[in-house]
């Protein structure tokens, strides 16, 4: 969609807090996996229709300003609702232990996250490549005017895409909740990482984002082991290296 | 002109605290103006401009702590230090454009931030360099004028800000500036016309970095410290916000934007408990009602 | 959930009252204090204090990563001030708060704001060490009486100490220094790996531990596990860098969110169970961390700190129950104790000088002379370092049937004073 949405991290944070609320109320983590995406889809669609729609023609800078404004609003709302305390939820029953594979040990929940990420990633690629919506979206991304001329209802498509993106971010927040801590400010950290991942992969490419995530994930783990203090710096160095060699990311189209 | 006069009168009537805040705002305005040379005129949306602000501050701080006592050498140190950092960063970043450029500049700034945090022998890590002295003013101290007083230091910042404004304004009106705008609008055509577009952009990038370095020097003197926070991406983001709030493609706009952002943040956080919410709502309202920034408002009026 | 929101709103409301119309409320507050008449030595006339208002500038984080600490310290202060009717030495105490936030530039602006705009008589607060150190010269230059209510950087009791800045919380050295001796001698664990968040507080804390630990015949097994601060990424590689088979245990300095994610991951990976000893500075398993991780808590962890929730002295039992009542069931924590004691120092010093703070040196002498029985035990200042002298408790992390996860006191080192000269 070519929208620079800094509030995407807020969607992730809201997803995590939804997980916290649902788990505290019902002890059922799986329910949160359903509730959060629906909630975020509604929030996303509303924001798109009321606010972001007006921004597409203004370019990236007003988008940066407005969506940054939303990050402030969301973080303050979260803080007033839940307080500034760090929260945590345990992994769902049965996934709280460790798994030994050969000489390595992984936490079961981490493996679960890996599995679910692969499934979602695969579904996204299939949807992007093979479904009608995917085709429409790809058309909309590459040439808005042409897609409009071909009779595609762009406003509706964009609302749907935005809502879908928000729902995915919310889902990610739920999945991340038992793995990390839940606190106001978790949005900023994940936002920067997500931007790095997307840019390394190449904008407008789902496969690129998946590849970018793999590169960053590996880079971070190797970095943490070799240069623990500079792991985050290493990620940025990695991104810089990729962009210097391939200015439009790994799988992005050359402009 | 009127604005400069109004500003110049601040130390005469404002309470001490507001002189301090106005000084901070002036320094931030210099920083925002330098960013708009990139964002507005060269069409280069940098998200890592704090790198040069921070490098300038550290260069000035290290020199001042190393007993260099002189206003000009300290300002030059910030300017040249930042320029030296901007040259390679610009050369590499300018291979990309758009969001990629934005992210690449962010990456370099964050790497420098990591360096400032981890190179403890030079920077003292997260504790930062503190107790940075302000330079003496030879000749003026006999008149009892010292930069340790807020009035004189405010005037110094105002003078530097006006000088930066004049230089940048004449720069964008010069053939160099016109070429830069031509490159922003259509890089290929300008290249076809025989302009080395990459070098023009790089020159703009280094220049903007140097001006940000001056702002960094002043910040180090004003605060008396240099910490890694100065290079953090939130600082780059705040400057970008000042530019957009004020309005791009003018230097008065970002300067006003800097004042507005700083005063809004301080004012709201002082009197409203949910100040982040209020500030966020203010930014959203700005985009909805003033998409061209403060300058758009002035131009319309 | 709802009680927490209410609690939060109450707190915020109180904050607003302080800022805007404390004056209007002053009379009724004094009245309430009369009714409450909690047996203090203060005699309040029917019209309340007649001296000039005493303005206290509180600079603490209410947004950003340290907001929780700012809230707790403020609650503790409010609780003590309320208990004496918000007055001392015939002066009404008015609190003006300013948001320290995270970065030094914001903390400096907040400090200048309370000092210059609000014209406060005294400053208290500072959660983050760089922010306390960065404001030190300004406050010292103004001879502004200041109490540091959290920031632990050692230098404020050493090279950078000031006759006008006293610390009511701790120096980073204090909780960890006795632990080296305890782990090596009393527990007989001689091979320890250090685990810490690599920033000022972490480095100073493990250095203090190392000094007494190696001095008592212990060996630090390398390499140290030093995590970035704050660590927003996965903690797995760091947990796995703990060499469980080569060591008797770990000594750890982490706090807040970092401690939560680290302990959760260490529990999931089974690392905690394989360790003979999990020890550290008490922040690693303080109540905020334990409340978040619940059953992932390191059962039996041995940590050192200047307070513990179940501490048996009367002052603490009182404090803990009243705190919970006042703040809608919220559990007291070490930061609230620091706030409580900070307020008490101010009140006692004001009483000692009979409200006369124009002679700054005399007021500072009064502050230096304050000593009392705090919820944390005996509280007094060290004339050499201007830092608090206090008992460091050796605590064991347990699941208490009444309190839930908490830290039981198993030993103590009374009168621990920072070695600054």
mmCIF file of C-alpha atoms in Angstrom, chain B residues 15-21 24 113 117-118 120 124 126-132 134 150 222-227 229-230 232 234-235 238 265-266 268-276, chain C residues 8-9 12-13 15-16 19-20 62-64 97 99 101-106 108-114 116-117 129-131 133-134 137-138 142 153 198-200 203-204 229-230 232:
data_model
loop_
_atom_site.group_PDB
_atom_site.id
_atom_site.type_symbol
_atom_site.label_atom_id
_atom_site.label_comp_id
_atom_site.label_asym_id
_atom_site.label_seq_id
_atom_site.Cartn_x
_atom_site.Cartn_y
_atom_site.Cartn_z
ATOM 1 C CA UNK B 15 11.841 34.327 33.363
ATOM 2 C CA UNK B 16 15.124 32.433 33.570
ATOM 3 C CA UNK B 17 13.492 29.096 32.893
ATOM 4 C CA UNK B 18 11.928 30.263 29.659
ATOM 5 C CA UNK B 19 15.230 31.703 28.472
ATOM 6 C CA UNK B 20 16.626 28.222 28.926
ATOM 7 C CA UNK B 21 13.745 26.629 27.051
ATOM 8 C CA UNK B 24 16.950 24.738 23.680
ATOM 9 C CA UNK B 113 24.402 5.202 18.957
ATOM 10 C CA UNK B 117 26.985 3.285 24.329
ATOM 11 C CA UNK B 118 29.754 0.714 24.038
ATOM 12 C CA UNK B 120 33.077 3.454 27.175
ATOM 13 C CA UNK B 124 31.748 6.821 29.218
ATOM 14 C CA UNK B 126 25.293 5.405 29.013
ATOM 15 C CA UNK B 127 26.540 7.717 31.790
ATOM 16 C CA UNK B 128 27.723 10.091 29.108
ATOM 17 C CA UNK B 129 30.253 12.888 29.279
ATOM 18 C CA UNK B 130 29.185 15.361 31.930
ATOM 19 C CA UNK B 131 30.535 18.622 33.276
ATOM 20 C CA UNK B 132 31.372 20.110 29.878
ATOM 21 C CA UNK B 134 31.425 26.575 28.217
ATOM 22 C CA UNK B 150 21.700 32.548 30.123
ATOM 23 C CA UNK B 222 24.091 24.409 26.685
ATOM 24 C CA UNK B 223 23.397 21.166 28.547
ATOM 25 C CA UNK B 224 26.903 20.600 29.802
ATOM 26 C CA UNK B 225 26.662 16.952 28.788
ATOM 27 C CA UNK B 226 26.771 14.606 25.824
ATOM 28 C CA UNK B 227 24.918 11.317 26.184
ATOM 29 C CA UNK B 229 20.397 9.668 23.885
ATOM 30 C CA UNK B 230 21.376 12.518 21.574
ATOM 31 C CA UNK B 232 18.911 7.889 19.391
ATOM 32 C CA UNK B 234 13.681 9.322 18.760
ATOM 33 C CA UNK B 235 15.736 12.507 18.351
ATOM 34 C CA UNK B 238 11.418 14.537 16.717
ATOM 35 C CA UNK B 265 5.886 18.820 24.762
ATOM 36 C CA UNK B 266 7.029 20.845 27.737
ATOM 37 C CA UNK B 268 1.610 19.584 27.936
ATOM 38 C CA UNK B 269 3.835 17.436 30.131
ATOM 39 C CA UNK B 270 3.746 20.152 32.791
ATOM 40 C CA UNK B 271 0.037 20.714 32.957
ATOM 41 C CA UNK B 272 -1.601 17.557 31.669
ATOM 42 C CA UNK B 273 -1.146 14.098 33.137
ATOM 43 C CA UNK B 274 -1.945 12.240 29.920
ATOM 44 C CA UNK B 275 0.409 14.486 27.995
ATOM 45 C CA UNK B 276 1.542 11.898 25.493
ATOM 46 C CA UNK C 8 -4.221 4.377 39.070
ATOM 47 C CA UNK C 9 -6.873 7.006 38.575
ATOM 48 C CA UNK C 12 -3.333 10.471 39.046
ATOM 49 C CA UNK C 13 -6.085 12.524 40.594
ATOM 50 C CA UNK C 15 -1.106 14.166 41.374
ATOM 51 C CA UNK C 16 -3.325 16.697 39.704
ATOM 52 C CA UNK C 19 -0.161 20.521 40.944
ATOM 53 C CA UNK C 20 -3.199 22.719 40.636
ATOM 54 C CA UNK C 62 5.872 9.078 35.020
ATOM 55 C CA UNK C 63 6.245 7.994 31.399
ATOM 56 C CA UNK C 64 8.704 5.696 29.637
ATOM 57 C CA UNK C 97 5.941 16.925 40.349
ATOM 58 C CA UNK C 99 8.242 14.077 34.610
ATOM 59 C CA UNK C 101 11.109 10.689 31.528
ATOM 60 C CA UNK C 102 14.117 8.706 30.314
ATOM 61 C CA UNK C 103 16.670 10.898 28.576
ATOM 62 C CA UNK C 104 18.917 13.286 30.504
ATOM 63 C CA UNK C 105 17.837 16.307 28.450
ATOM 64 C CA UNK C 106 14.246 15.808 29.651
ATOM 65 C CA UNK C 108 17.349 18.484 33.111
ATOM 66 C CA UNK C 109 14.371 20.433 31.779
ATOM 67 C CA UNK C 110 12.145 18.930 34.485
ATOM 68 C CA UNK C 111 14.640 19.910 37.202
ATOM 69 C CA UNK C 112 15.012 23.465 35.922
ATOM 70 C CA UNK C 113 11.241 23.726 35.699
ATOM 71 C CA UNK C 114 10.583 22.903 39.359
ATOM 72 C CA UNK C 116 13.075 28.086 38.438
ATOM 73 C CA UNK C 117 9.394 28.161 37.536
ATOM 74 C CA UNK C 129 21.660 7.277 37.539
ATOM 75 C CA UNK C 130 22.726 9.270 34.472
ATOM 76 C CA UNK C 131 19.871 11.665 35.194
ATOM 77 C CA UNK C 133 24.551 12.552 37.898
ATOM 78 C CA UNK C 134 23.675 14.884 35.014
ATOM 79 C CA UNK C 137 26.339 20.187 39.098
ATOM 80 C CA UNK C 138 23.271 22.336 38.594
ATOM 81 C CA UNK C 142 22.473 26.390 43.438
ATOM 82 C CA UNK C 153 25.490 5.340 40.815
ATOM 83 C CA UNK C 198 25.607 -4.173 30.813
ATOM 84 C CA UNK C 199 25.086 -0.604 31.989
ATOM 85 C CA UNK C 200 26.285 1.471 34.911
ATOM 86 C CA UNK C 203 28.664 -3.149 36.160
ATOM 87 C CA UNK C 204 28.985 -1.471 39.554
ATOM 88 C CA UNK C 229 20.512 -2.876 28.262
ATOM 89 C CA UNK C 230 17.649 -2.856 27.825
ATOM 90 C CA UNK C 232 14.417 -6.090 23.808
#
